[in-house]
PDB file of C-alpha atoms in Angstrom:
ATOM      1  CA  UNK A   1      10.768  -5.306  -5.454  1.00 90.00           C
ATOM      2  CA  UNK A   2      13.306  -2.993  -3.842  1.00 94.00           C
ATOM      3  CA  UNK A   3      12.809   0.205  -2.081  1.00 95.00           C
ATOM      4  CA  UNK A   4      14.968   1.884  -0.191  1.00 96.00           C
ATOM      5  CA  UNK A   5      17.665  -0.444  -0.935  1.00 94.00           C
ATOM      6  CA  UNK A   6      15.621  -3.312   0.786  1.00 94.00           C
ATOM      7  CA  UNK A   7      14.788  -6.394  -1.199  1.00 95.00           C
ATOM      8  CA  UNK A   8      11.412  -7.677  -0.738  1.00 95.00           C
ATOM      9  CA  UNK A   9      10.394 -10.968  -1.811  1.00 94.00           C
ATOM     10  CA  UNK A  10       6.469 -10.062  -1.428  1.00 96.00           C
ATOM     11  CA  UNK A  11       4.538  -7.464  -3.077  1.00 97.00           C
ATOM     12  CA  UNK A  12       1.687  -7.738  -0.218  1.00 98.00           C
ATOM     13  CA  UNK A  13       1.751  -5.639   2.903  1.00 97.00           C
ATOM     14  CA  UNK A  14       0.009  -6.248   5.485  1.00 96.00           C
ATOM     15  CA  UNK A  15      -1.480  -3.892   8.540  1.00 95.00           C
ATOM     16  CA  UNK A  16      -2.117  -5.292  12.005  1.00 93.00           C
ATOM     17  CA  UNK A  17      -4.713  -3.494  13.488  1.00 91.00           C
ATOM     18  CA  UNK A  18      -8.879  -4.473  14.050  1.00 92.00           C
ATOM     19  CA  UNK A  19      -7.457  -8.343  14.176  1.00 94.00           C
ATOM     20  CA  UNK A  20      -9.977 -10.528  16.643  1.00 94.00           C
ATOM     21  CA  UNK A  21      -6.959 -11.115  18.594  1.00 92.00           C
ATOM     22  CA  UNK A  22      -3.203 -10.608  18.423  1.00 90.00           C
ATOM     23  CA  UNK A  23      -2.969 -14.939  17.706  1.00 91.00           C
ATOM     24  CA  UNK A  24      -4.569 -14.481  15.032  1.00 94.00           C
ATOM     25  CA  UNK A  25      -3.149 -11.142  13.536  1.00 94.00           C
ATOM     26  CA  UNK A  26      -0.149 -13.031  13.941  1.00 93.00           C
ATOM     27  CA  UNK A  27      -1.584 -16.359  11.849  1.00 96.00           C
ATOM     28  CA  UNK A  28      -2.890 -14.020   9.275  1.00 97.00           C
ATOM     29  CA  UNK A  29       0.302 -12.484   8.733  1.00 96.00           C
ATOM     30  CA  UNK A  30       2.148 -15.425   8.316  1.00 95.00           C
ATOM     31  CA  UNK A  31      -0.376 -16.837   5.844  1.00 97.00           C
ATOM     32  CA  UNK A  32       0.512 -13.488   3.669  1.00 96.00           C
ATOM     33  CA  UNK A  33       3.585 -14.736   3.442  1.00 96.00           C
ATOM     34  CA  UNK A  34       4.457 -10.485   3.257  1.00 96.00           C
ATOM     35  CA  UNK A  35       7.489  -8.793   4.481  1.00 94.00           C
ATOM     36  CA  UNK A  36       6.719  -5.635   5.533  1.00 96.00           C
ATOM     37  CA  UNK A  37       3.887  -5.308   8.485  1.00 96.00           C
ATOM     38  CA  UNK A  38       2.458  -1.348   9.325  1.00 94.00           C
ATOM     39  CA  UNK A  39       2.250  -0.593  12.818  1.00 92.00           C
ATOM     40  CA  UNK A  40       0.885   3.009  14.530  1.00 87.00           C
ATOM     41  CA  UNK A  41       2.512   4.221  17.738  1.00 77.00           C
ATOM     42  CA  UNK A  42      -0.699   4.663  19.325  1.00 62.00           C
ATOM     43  CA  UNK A  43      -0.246   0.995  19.919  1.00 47.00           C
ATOM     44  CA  UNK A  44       2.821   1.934  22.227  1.00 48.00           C
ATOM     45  CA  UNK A  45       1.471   4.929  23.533  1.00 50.00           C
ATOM     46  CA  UNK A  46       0.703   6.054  27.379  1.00 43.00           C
ATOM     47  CA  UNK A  47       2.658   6.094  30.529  1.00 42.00           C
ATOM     48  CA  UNK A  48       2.697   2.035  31.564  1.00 44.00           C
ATOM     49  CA  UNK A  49       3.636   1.198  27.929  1.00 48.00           C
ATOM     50  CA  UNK A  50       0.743  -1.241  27.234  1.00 47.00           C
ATOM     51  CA  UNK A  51       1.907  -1.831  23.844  1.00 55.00           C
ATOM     52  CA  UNK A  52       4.714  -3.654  24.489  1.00 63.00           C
ATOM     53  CA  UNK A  53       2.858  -6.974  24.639  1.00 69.00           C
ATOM     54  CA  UNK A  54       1.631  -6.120  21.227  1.00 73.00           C
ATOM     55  CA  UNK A  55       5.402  -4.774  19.856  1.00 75.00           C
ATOM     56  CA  UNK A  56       7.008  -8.197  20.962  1.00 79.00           C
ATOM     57  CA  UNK A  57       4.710  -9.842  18.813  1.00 81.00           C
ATOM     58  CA  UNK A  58       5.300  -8.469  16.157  1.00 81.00           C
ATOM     59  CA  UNK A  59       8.805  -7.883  16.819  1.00 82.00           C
ATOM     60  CA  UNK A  60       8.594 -11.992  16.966  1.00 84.00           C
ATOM     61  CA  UNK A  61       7.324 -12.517  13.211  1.00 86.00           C
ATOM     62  CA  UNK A  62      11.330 -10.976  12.051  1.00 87.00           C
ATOM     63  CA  UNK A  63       9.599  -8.723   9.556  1.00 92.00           C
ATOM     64  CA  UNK A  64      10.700  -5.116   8.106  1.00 94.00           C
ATOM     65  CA  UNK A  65       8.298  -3.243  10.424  1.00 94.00           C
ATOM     66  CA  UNK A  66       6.736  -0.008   8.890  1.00 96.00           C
ATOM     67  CA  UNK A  67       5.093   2.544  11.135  1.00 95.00           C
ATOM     68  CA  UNK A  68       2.642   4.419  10.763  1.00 95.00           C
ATOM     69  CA  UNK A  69       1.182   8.217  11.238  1.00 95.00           C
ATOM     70  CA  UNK A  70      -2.417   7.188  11.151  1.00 91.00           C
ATOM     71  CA  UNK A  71      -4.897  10.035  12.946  1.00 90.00           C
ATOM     72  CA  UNK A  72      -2.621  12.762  12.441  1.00 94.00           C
ATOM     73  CA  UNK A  73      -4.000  16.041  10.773  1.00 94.00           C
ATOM     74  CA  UNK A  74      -1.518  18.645  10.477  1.00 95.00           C
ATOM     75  CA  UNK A  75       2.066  18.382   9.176  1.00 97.00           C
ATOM     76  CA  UNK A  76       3.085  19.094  12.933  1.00 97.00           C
ATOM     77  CA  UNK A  77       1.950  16.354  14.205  1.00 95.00           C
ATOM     78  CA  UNK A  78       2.836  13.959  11.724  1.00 96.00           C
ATOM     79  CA  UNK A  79       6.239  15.132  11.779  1.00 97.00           C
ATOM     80  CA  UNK A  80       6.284  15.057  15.894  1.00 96.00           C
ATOM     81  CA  UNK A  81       4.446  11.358  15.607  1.00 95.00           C
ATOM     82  CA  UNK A  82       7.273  10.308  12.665  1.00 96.00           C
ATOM     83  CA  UNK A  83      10.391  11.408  15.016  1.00 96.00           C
ATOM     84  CA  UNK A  84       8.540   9.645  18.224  1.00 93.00           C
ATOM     85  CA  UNK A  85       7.925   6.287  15.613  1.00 92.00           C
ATOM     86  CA  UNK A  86      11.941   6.573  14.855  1.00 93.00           C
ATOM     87  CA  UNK A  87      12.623   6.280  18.497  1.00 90.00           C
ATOM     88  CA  UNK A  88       9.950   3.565  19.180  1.00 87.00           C
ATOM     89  CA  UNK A  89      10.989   1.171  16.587  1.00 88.00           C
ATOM     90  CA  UNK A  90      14.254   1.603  15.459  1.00 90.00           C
ATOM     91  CA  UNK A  91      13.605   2.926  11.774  1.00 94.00           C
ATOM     92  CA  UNK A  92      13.965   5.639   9.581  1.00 96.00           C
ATOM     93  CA  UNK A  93      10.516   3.969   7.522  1.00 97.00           C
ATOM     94  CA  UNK A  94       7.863   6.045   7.782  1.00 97.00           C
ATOM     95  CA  UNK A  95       4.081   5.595   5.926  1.00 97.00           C
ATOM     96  CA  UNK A  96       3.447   9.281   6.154  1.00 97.00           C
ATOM     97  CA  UNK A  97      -0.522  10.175   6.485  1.00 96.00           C
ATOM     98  CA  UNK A  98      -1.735  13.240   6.868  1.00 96.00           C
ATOM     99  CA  UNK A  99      -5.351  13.250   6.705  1.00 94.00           C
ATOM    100  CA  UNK A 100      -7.597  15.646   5.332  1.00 92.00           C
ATOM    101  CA  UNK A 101     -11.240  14.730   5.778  1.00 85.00           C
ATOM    102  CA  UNK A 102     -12.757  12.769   8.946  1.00 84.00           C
ATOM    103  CA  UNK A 103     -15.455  11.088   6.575  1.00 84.00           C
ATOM    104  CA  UNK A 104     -13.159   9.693   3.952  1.00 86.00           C
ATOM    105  CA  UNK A 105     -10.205   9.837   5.312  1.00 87.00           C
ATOM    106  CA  UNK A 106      -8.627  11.339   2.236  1.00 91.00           C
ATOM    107  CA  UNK A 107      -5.278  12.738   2.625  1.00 93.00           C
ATOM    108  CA  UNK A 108      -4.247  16.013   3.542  1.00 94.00           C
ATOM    109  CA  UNK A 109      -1.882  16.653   0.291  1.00 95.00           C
ATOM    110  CA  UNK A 110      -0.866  20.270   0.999  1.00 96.00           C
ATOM    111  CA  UNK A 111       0.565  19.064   4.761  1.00 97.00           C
ATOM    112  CA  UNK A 112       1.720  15.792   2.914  1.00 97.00           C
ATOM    113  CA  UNK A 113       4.025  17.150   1.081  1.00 98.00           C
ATOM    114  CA  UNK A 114       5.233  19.681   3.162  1.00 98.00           C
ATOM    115  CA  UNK A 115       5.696  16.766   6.350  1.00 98.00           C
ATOM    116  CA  UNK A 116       7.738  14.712   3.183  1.00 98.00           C
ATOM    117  CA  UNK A 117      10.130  17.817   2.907  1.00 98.00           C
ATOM    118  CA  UNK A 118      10.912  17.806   6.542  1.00 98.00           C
ATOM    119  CA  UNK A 119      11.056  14.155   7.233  1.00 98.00           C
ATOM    120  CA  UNK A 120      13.633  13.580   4.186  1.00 98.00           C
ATOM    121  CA  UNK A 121      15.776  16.126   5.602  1.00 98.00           C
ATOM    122  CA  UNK A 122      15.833  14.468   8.819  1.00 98.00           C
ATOM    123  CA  UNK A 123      16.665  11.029   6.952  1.00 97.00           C
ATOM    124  CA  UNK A 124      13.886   9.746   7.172  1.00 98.00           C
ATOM    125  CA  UNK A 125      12.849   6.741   4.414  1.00 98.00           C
ATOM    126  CA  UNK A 126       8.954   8.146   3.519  1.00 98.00           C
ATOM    127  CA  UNK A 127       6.179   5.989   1.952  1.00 98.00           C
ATOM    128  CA  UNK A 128       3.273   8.695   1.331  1.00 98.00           C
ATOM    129  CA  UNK A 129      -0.043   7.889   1.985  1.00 97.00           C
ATOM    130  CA  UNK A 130      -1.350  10.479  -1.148  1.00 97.00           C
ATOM    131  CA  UNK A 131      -3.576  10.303  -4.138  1.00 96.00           C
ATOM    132  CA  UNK A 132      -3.208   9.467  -7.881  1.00 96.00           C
ATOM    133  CA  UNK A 133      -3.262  13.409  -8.229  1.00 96.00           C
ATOM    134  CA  UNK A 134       0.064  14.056 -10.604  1.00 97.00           C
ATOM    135  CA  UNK A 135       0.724  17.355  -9.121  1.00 97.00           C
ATOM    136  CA  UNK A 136       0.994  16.082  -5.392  1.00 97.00           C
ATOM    137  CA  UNK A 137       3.221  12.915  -7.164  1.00 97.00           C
ATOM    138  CA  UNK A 138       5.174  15.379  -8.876  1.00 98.00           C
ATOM    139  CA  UNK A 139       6.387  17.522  -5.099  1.00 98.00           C
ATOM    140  CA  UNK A 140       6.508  13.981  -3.210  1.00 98.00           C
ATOM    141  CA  UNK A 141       8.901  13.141  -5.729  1.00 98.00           C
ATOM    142  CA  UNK A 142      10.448  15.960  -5.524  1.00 98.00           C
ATOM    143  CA  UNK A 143      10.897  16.174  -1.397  1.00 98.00           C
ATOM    144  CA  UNK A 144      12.982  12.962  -1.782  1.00 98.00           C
ATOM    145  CA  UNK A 145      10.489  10.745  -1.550  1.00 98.00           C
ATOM    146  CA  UNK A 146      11.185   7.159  -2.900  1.00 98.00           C
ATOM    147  CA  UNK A 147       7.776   5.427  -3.242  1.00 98.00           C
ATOM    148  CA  UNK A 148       4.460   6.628  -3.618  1.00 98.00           C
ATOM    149  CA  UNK A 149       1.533   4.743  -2.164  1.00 98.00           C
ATOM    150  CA  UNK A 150      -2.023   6.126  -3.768  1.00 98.00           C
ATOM    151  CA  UNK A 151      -5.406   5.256  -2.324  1.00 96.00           C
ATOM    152  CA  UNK A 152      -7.511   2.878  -4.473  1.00 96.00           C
ATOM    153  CA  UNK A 153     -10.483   3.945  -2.323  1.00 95.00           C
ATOM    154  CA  UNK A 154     -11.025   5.371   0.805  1.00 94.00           C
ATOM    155  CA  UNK A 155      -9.853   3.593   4.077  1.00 93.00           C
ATOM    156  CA  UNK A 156     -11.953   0.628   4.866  1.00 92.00           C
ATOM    157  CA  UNK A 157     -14.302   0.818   2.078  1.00 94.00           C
ATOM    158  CA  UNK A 158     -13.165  -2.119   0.785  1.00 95.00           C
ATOM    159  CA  UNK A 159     -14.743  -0.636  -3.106  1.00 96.00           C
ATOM    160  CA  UNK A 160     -11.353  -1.662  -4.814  1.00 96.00           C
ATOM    161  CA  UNK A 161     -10.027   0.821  -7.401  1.00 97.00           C
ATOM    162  CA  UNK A 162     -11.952   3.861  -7.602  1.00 96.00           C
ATOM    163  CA  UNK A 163     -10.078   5.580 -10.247  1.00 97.00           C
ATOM    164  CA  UNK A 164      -8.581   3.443 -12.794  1.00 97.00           C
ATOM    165  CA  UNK A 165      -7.642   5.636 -15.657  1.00 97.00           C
ATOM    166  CA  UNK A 166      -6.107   7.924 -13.090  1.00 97.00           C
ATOM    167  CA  UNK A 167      -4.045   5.154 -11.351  1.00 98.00           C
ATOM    168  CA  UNK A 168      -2.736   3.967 -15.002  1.00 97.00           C
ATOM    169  CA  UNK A 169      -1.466   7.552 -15.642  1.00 98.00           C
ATOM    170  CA  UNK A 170       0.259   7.820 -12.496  1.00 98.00           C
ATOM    171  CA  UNK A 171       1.714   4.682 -13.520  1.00 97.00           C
ATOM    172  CA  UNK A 172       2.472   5.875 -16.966  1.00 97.00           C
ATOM    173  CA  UNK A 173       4.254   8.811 -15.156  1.00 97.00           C
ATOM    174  CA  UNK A 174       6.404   7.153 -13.187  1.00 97.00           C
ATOM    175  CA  UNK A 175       7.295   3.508 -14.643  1.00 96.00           C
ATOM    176  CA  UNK A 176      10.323   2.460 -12.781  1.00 96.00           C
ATOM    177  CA  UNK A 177       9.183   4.283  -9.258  1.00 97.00           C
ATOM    178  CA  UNK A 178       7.940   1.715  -7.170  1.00 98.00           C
ATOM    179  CA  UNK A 179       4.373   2.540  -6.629  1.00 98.00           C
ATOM    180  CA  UNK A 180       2.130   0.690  -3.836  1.00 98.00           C
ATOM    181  CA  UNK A 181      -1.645   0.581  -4.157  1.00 98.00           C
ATOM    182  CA  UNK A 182      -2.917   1.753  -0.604  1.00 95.00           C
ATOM    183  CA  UNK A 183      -6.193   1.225   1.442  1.00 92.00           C
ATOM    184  CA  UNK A 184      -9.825   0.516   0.090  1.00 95.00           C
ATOM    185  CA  UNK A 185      -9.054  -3.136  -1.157  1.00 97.00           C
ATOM    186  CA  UNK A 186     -12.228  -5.188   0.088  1.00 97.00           C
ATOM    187  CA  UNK A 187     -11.457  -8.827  -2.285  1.00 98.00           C
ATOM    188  CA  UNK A 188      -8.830 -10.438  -3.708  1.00 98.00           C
ATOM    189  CA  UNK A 189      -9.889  -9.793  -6.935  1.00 98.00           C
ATOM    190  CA  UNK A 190      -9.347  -5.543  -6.376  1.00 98.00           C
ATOM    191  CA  UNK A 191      -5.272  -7.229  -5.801  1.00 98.00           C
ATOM    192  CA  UNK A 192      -5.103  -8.643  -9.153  1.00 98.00           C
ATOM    193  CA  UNK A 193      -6.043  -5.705 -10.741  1.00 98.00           C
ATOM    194  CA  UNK A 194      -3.870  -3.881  -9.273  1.00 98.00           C
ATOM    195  CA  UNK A 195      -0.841  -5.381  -9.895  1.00 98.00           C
ATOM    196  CA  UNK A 196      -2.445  -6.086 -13.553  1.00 98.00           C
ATOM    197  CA  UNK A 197      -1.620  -2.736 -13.944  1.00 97.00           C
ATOM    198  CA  UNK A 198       2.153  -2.510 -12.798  1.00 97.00           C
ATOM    199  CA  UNK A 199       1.947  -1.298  -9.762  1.00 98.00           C
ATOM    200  CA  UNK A 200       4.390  -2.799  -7.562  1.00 98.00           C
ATOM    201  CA  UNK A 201       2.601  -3.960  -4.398  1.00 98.00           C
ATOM    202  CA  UNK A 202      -0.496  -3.056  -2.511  1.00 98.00           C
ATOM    203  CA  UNK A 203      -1.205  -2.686   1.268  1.00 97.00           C
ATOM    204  CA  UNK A 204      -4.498  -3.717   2.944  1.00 96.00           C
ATOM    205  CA  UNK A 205      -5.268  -4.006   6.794  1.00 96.00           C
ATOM    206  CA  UNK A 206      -9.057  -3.889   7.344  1.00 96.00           C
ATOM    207  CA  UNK A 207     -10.256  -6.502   4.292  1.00 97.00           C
ATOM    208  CA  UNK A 208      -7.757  -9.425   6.135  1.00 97.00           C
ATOM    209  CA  UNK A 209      -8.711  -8.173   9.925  1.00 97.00           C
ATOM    210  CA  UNK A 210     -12.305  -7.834   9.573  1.00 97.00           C
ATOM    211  CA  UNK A 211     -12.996 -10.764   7.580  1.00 97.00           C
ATOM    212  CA  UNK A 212     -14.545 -13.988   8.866  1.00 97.00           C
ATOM    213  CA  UNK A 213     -11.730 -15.763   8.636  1.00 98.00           C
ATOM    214  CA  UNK A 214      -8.300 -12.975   8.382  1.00 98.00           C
ATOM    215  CA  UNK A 215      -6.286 -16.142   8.182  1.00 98.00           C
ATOM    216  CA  UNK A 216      -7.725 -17.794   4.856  1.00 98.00           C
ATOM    217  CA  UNK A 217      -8.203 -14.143   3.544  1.00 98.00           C
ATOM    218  CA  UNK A 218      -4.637 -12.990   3.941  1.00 98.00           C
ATOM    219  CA  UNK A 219      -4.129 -16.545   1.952  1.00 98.00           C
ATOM    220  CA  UNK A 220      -6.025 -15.597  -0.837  1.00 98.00           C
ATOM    221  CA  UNK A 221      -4.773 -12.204  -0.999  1.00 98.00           C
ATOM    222  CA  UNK A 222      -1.017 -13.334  -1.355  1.00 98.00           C
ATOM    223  CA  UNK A 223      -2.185 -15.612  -4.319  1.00 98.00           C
ATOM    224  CA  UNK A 224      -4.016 -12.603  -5.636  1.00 98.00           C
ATOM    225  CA  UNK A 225      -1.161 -10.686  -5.728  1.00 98.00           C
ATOM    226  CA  UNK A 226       0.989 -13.559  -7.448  1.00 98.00           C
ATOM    227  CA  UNK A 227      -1.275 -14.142  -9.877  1.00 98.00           C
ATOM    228  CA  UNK A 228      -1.682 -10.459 -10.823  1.00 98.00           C
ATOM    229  CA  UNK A 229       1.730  -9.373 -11.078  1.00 98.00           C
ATOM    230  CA  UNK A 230       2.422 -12.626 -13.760  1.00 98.00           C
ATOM    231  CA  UNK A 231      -0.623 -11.448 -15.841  1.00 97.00           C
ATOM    232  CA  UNK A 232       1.234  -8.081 -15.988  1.00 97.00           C
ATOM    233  CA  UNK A 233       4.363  -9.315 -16.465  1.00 97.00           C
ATOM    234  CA  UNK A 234       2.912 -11.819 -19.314  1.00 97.00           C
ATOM    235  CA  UNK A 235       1.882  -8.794 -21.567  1.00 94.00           C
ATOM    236  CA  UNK A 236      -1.912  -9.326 -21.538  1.00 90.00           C
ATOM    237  CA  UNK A 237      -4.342  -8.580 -24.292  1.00 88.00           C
ATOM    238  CA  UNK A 238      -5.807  -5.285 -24.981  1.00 87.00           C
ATOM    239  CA  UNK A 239      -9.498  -5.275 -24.242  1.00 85.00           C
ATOM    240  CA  UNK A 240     -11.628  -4.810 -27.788  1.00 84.00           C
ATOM    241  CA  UNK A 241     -15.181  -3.579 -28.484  1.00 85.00           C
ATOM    242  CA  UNK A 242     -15.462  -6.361 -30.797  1.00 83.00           C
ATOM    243  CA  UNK A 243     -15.008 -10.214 -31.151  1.00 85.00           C
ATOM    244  CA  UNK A 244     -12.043 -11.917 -32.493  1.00 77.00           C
ATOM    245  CA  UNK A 245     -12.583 -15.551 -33.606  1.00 76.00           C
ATOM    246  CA  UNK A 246     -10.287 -17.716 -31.483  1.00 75.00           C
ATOM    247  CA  UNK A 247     -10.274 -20.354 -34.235  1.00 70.00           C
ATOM    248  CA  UNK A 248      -9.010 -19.518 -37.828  1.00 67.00           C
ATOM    249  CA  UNK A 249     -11.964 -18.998 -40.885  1.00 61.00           C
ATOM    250  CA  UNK A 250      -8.718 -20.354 -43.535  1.00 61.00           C
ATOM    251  CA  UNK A 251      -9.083 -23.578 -43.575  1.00 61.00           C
ATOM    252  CA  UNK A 252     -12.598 -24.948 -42.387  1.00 62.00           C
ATOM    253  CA  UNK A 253     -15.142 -26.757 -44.954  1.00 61.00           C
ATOM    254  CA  UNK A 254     -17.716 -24.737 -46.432  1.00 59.00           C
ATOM    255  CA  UNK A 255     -20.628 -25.596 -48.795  1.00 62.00           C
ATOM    256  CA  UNK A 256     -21.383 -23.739 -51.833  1.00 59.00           C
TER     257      UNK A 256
END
């Protein structure tokens, strides 16, 4: 998968926040086996720098680091948080949220796309945190954006895909845009089908860090992932209301 003009060998991303510890955040995302890692500046944030323990760990797996505007509600302050992530951690990636609604966290699309416009202009590489909603595809596109990233469910629900018909469409729309399926994956399972239908990767934090054991789950999850994206790529059946007879009626005895 390429975006941005970076060549990824994984189609899993991986967050690293809610892990027991920062050893094991660490394990888990090596047992991914992803590429890309999202980070939020909070985790840098105040006067002593207390991230910084936390940044040279992750700065120690050699991953494509992708930061993160998680908590912000207005275009403002996504933008402000964006230009203080550049700065921080030496990239022009940006996973863009803008959030909407404190119960779901569903995203703010209105200051979404309008934080997309501004951030392109300023060079920035976006992947927006938005919806399956066509329209709000449609002006992300638009603003120079490069990648979409739709919920499957709301943050941390772990319910899988909510919307399937609406996720196909979007994919229908735009079939060579690399599209990532983010937040509400709870199982493995939610990965395959993802990727089952074409999209390109998928992003989870919350399913790996808050399982029993993140390290086995972020193992399962990469062979979810594989496994999915082959079915897709091996053209698989169309479901049918009826049964088809796996062995051939021409052929077998019959007695008058």
């Amino acid at each position: 998968m390429n975006v941005y003009g970076t060549e990824l060998n994984s189609r899993l991303m991986l967050g690293t926040a809610q892990y027991p510890s920062p050893a094991i955040m660490a394990e888990a995302v090596k047992a991914s086996g992803c590429d890309i890692v999202t980070v939020s500046l909070r985790r840098e944030s105040g006067a002593e720098r207390a991230g910084q323990a936390f940044w040279g760990i992750v700065r120690e797996l050699g991953l494509k680091v992708l930061p993160n505007t998680a908590g912000c509600h207005s275009a403002k302050e996504a933008i402000t948080t964006a230009e203080m992530a550049r700065e921080v951690f030496g990239t022009p990636w940006v996973k863009l949220e803008v959030i909407a609604d404190h119960d779901t966290l569903q995203p703010d699309v209105f200051g979404l796309v309008e934080a997309a416009r501004e951030l392109v202009s300023q060079g920035f590489e976006v992947f927006p945190y938005t919806t399956e909603d066509l329209g709000v595809a449609d002006r992300l596109v638009d603003a120079g954006c490069e990648v979409l990233m739709p919920w499957g469910a709301p943050i941390g629900s772990g319910r899988g895909l909510a919307n399937v018909p609406g996720l196909k469409t979007l994919r229908s729309r735009y079939p060579e845009l690399p599209l990532v399926i983010d937040a509400g994956l709870g199982l493995p399972s939610h990965a395959a089908h993802a990727m089952e239908l074409g999209y390109d990767a998928v992003l989870l934090n919350t399913a790996v860090a808050k399982a029993g054991d993140p390290v086995i789950m972020a193992g399962a999850f990469a062979r979810a992932v594989e496994a999915g994206r082959a079915a897709f790529l091996a053209d698989p059946i169309e479901a049918r209301d009826m049964a088809t007879p796996s062995t051939p009626v021409f052929g077998m005895a019959f007695q008058d």
